[in-house]
Coordinates of C-alpha atoms in Angstrom, one line a residue:
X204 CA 0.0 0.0 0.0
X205 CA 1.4 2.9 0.5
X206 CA 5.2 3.8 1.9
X207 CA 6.1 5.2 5.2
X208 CA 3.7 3.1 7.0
X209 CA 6.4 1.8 9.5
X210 CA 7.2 5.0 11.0
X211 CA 5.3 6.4 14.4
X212 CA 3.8 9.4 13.3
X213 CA 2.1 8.1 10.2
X214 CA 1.9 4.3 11.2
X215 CA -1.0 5.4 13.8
X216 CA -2.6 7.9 12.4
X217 CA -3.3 5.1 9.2
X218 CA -4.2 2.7 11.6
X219 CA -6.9 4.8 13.1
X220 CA -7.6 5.5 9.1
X221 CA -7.4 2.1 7.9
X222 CA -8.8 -0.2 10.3
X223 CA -12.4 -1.0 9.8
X224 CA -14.1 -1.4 13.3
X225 CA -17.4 -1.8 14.8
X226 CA -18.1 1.6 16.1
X227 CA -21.3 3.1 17.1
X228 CA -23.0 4.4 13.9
X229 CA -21.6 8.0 13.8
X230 CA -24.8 9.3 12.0
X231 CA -26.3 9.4 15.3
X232 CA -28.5 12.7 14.1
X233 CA -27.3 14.9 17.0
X234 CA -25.5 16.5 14.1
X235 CA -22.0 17.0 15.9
X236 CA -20.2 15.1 13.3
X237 CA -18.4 13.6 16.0
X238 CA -18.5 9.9 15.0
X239 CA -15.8 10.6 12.8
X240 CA -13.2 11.7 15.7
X241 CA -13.9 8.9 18.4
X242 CA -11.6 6.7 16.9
X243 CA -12.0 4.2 14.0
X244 CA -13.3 4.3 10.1
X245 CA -17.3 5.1 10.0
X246 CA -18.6 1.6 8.6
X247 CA -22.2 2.9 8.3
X248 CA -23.7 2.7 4.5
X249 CA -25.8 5.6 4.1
X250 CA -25.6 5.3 0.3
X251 CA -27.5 2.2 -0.7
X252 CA -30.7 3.6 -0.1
X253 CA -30.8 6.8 -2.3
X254 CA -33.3 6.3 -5.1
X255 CA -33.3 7.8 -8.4
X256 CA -35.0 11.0 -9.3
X257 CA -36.7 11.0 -12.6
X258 CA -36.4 14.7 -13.0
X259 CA -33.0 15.0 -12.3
X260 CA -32.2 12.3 -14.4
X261 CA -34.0 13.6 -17.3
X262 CA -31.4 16.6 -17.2
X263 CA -28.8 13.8 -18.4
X264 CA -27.5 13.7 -22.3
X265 CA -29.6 10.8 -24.2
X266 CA -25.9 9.1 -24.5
X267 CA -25.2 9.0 -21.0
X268 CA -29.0 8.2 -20.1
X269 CA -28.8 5.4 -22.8
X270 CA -25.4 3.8 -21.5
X271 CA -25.9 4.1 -17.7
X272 CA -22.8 4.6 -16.9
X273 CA -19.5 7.2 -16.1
X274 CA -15.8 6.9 -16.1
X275 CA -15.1 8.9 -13.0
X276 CA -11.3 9.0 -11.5
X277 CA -10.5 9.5 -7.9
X278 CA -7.8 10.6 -6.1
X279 CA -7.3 8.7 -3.5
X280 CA -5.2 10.5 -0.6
X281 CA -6.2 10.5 3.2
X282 CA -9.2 10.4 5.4
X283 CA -12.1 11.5 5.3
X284 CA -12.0 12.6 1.5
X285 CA -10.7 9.3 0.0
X286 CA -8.7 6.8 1.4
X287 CA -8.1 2.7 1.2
X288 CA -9.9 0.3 2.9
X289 CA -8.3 -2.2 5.1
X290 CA -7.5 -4.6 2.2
X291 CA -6.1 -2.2 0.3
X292 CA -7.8 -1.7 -3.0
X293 CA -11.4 -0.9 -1.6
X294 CA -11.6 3.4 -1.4
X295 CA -13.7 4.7 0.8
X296 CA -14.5 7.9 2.0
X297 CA -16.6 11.3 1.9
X298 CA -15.7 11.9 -1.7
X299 CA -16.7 8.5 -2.6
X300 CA -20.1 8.8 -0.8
X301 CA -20.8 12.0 -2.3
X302 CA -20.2 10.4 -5.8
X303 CA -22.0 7.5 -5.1
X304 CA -24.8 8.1 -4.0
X305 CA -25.2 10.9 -6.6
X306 CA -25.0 9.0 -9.2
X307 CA -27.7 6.4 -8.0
X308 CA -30.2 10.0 -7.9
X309 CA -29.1 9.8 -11.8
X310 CA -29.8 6.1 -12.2
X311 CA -26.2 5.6 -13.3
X312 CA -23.2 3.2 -12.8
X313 CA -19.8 4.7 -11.5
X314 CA -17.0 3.2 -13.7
X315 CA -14.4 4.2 -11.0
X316 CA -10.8 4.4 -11.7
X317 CA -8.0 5.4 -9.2
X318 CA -5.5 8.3 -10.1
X319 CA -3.1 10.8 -9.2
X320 CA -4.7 14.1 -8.0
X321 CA -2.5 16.1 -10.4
X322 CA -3.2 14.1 -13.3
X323 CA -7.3 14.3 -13.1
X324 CA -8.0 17.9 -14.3
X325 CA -6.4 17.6 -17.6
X326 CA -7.2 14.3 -18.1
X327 CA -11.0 15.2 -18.4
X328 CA -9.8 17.6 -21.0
X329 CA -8.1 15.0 -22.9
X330 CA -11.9 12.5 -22.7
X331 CA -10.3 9.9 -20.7
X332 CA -13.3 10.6 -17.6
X333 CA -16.4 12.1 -17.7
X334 CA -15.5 13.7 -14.0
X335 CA -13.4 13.7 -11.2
X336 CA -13.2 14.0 -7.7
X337 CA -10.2 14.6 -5.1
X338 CA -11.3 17.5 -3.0
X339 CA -11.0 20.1 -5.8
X340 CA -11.3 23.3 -4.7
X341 CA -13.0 25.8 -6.8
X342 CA -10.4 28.4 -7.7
X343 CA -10.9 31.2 -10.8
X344 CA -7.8 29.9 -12.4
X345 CA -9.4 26.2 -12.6
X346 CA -12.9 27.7 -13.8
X347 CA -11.0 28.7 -16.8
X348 CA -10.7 25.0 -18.3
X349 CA -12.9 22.8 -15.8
X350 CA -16.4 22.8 -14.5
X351 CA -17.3 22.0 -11.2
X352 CA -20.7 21.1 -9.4
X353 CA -20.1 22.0 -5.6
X354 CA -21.3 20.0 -2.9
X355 CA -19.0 20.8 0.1
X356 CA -17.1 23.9 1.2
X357 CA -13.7 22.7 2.5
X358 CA -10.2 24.9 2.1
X359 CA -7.1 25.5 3.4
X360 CA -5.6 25.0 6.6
X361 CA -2.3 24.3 8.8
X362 CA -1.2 21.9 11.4
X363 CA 2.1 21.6 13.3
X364 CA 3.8 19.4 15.6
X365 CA 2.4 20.2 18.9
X366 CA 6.0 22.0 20.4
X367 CA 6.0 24.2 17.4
X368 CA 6.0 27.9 18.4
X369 CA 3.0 29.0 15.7
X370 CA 0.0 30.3 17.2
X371 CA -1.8 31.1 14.1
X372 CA -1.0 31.6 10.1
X373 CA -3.2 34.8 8.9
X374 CA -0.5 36.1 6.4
X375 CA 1.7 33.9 4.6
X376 CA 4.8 36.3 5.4
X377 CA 4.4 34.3 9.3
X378 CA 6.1 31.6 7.2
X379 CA 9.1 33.2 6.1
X380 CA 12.3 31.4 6.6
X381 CA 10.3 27.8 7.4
X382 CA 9.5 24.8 5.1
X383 CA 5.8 24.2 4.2
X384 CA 5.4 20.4 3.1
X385 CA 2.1 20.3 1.2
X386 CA 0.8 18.3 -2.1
X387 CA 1.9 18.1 -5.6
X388 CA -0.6 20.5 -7.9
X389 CA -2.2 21.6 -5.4
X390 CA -4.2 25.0 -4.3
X391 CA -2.0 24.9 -1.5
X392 CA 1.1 24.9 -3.8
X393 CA -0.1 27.2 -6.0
X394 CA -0.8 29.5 -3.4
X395 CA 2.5 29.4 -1.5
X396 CA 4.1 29.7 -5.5
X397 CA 2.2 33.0 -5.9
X398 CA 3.3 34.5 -2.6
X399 CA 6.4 33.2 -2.5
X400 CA 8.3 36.7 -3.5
X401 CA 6.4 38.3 -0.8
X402 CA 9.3 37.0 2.2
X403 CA 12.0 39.0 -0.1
X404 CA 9.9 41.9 -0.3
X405 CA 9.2 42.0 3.8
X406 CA 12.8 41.8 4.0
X407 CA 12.7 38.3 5.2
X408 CA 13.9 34.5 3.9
X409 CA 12.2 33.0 1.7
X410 CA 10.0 30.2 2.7
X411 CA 10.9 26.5 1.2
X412 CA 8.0 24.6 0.0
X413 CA 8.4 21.2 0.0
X414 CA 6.0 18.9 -2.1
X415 CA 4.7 15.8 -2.2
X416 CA 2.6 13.1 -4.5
X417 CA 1.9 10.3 -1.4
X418 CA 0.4 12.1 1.6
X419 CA 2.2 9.6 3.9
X420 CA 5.0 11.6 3.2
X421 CA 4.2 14.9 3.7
X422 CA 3.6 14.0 7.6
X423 CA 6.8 11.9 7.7
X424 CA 8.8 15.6 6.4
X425 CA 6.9 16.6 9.8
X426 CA 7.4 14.2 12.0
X427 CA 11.4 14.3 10.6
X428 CA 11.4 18.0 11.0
X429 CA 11.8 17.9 7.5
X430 CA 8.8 20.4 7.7
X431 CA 8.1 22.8 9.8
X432 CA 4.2 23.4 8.9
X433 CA 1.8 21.3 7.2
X434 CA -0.8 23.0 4.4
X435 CA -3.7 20.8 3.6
X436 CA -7.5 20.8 3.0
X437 CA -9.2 21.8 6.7
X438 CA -11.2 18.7 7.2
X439 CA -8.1 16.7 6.4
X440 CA -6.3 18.2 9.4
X441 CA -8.7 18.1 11.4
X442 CA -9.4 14.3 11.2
X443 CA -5.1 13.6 11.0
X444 CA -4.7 15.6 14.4
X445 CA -7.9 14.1 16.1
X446 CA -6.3 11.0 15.7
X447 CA -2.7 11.8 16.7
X448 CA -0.6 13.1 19.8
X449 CA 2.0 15.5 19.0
X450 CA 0.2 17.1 16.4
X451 CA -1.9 20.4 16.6
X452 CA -4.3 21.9 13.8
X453 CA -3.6 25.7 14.0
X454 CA -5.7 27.5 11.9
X455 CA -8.4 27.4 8.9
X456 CA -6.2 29.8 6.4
X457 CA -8.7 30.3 3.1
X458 CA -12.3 28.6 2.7
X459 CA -12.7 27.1 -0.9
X460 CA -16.2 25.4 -2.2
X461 CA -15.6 21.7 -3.3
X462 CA -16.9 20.3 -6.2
X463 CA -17.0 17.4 -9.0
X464 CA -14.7 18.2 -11.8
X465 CA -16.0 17.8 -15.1
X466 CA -14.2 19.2 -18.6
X467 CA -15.5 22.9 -19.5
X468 CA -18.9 22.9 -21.3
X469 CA -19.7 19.6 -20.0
X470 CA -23.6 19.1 -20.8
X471 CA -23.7 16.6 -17.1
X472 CA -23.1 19.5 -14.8
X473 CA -27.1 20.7 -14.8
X474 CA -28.1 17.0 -13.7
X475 CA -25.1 16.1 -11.1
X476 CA -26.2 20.2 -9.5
X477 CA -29.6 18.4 -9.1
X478 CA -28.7 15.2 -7.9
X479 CA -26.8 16.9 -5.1
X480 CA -30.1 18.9 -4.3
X481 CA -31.8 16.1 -4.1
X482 CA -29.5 14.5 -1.7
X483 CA -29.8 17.6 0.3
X484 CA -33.5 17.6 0.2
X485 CA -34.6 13.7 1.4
X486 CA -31.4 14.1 4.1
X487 CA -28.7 11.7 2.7
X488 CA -26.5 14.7 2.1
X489 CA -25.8 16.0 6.0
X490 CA -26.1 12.0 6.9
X491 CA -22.8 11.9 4.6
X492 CA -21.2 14.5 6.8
X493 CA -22.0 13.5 9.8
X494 CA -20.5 10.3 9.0
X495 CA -17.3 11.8 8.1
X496 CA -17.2 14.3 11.0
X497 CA -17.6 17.0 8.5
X498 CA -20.9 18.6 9.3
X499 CA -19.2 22.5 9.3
X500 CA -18.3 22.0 5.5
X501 CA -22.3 22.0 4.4
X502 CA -23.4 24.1 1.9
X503 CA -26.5 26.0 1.4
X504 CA -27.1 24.9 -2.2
X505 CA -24.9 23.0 -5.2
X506 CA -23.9 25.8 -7.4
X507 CA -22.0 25.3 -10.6
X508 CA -18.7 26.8 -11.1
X509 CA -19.3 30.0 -8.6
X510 CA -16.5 32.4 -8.3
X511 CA -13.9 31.5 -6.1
X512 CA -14.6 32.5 -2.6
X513 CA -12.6 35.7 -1.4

């Protein structure tokens, strides 16, 4: 499966990830999202029982409608957006829920395949999927060549080891002189590329940004004090450090909405922006989060390709 596993840091917060156990349902309804942080991988299917919507379906192209299925690729990184099961080859997570279960409001078959997060995006240019998912934030940049159908709000975030001396990142010049381990093509990287020259202009040293393809070892640069910050998606952090002495999440940094990606004049974005309605409207949609301990990422309504959020 994936490398790194043998060291401290990482080895447990996987296991906590990983290991499929017979915890109380954390869709318990008292909305806390909660379940997700006690300790174990949510088992609880709250996906099989979504029916189709005939209107929303209707809002399909007479191919797609006709074949019943999607090629959809997913990058599969760390809990609770998408991560391997136990066995290693079963993915499970928020992002797979979300996908899942709107594609049975549809009436179609996912044809999932498994893929690097920075190969996605332009592979739905090239035709190779019909859509993607990995926690894509919705940035303007993006809008230019992709189209997206939110369904979460998510963003960007920090953590630390627990001695570190950061209180809280509200300007990116706080990082001058450290090294940021984050993920390849990410916002995250492309937002510490952007500001980068902002150090020399304060007067101070540049920060180093360190990046990486396998999650695993982007907390292995921390635990090795490789890194002296980690930037990642906000629900990400927040489920690594839940699970995980010696690490602290410091501070949300920029909110981002989170959608499916599709390539740009896609005629599916209309009937996925209703299927996640409908979610929304017969309850599987906050069931979803409270599963995954991610109830403060709801949004109001599934919008496609808004703005990106200031």
């Amino acid at each position: 499966m994936r490398r790194f596993r043998h060291t401290a840091l990482f080895a447990l917060i996987t296991a906590a990830a990983l290991t499929l156990t017979s915890c109380a349902d954390p869709a318990d309804g008292t909305g806390t999202g909660q379940g997700a942080a006690r300790g174990g991988t949510p088992t609880t299917d709250v996906v099989s029982g979504v029916a189709k919507d005939e209107a929303a379906a209707k809002l399909l192209p007479a191919r797609v409608r006709a074949s019943g299925t999607l090629r959809i690729a997913t990058s599969v990184g760390s809990p609770p957006g998408a991560f391997y099961e136990e066995d290693g080859s079963t993915v499970s997570g928020a992002d797979i829920d979300f996908a899942d279960a709107a594609a049975r409001v549809l009436g179609l078959r996912l044809k999932r395949e498994v893929a690097s997060f920075e190969a996605i995006l332009p592979a739905l240019g090239s035709g190779k999927y019909d859509l993607g998912t990995g926690n894509f934030g919705v940035t303007d940049e993006r809008r230019e060549t992709i189209d997206f159908v939110t369904y979460i709000n998510d963003g960007q975030g920090f953590a630390v080891r627990e001695d570190s001396g950061l209180k809280k990142i509200t300007d990116l010049t706080q990082l001058c002189g450290l090294t940021i381990g984050t993920g390849a093509g990410t916002t995250f990287e492309v937002t510490l590329q952007e500001n980068l020259p902002r150090c020399a202009e304060a007067g101070g040293k540049p920060y180093e940004i360190a990046t990486y393809a396998d999650p695993a070892a982007i907390w292995l640069s921390l635990e090795q004090n490789r890194s002296d910050v980690v930037m990642s998606t906000i629900n990400g952090l927040r489920y690594a450090v839940s699970r995980q002495k010696g690490l602290r999440f410091l501070n949300e940094f920029q909110r981002l909405d989170v959608g499916f990606a599709f390539t740009k004049g896609t005629p599916l974005a209309p009937a996925f922006q209703a299927a996640v309605n409908r979610l929304k409207k017969d309850g599987t949609y906050d069931r979803i989060l409270r599963k995954w301990g991610t109830t403060a990422s709801a949004i109001e309504t599934s919008r496609i390709s808004p703005p990106e959020l200031g």
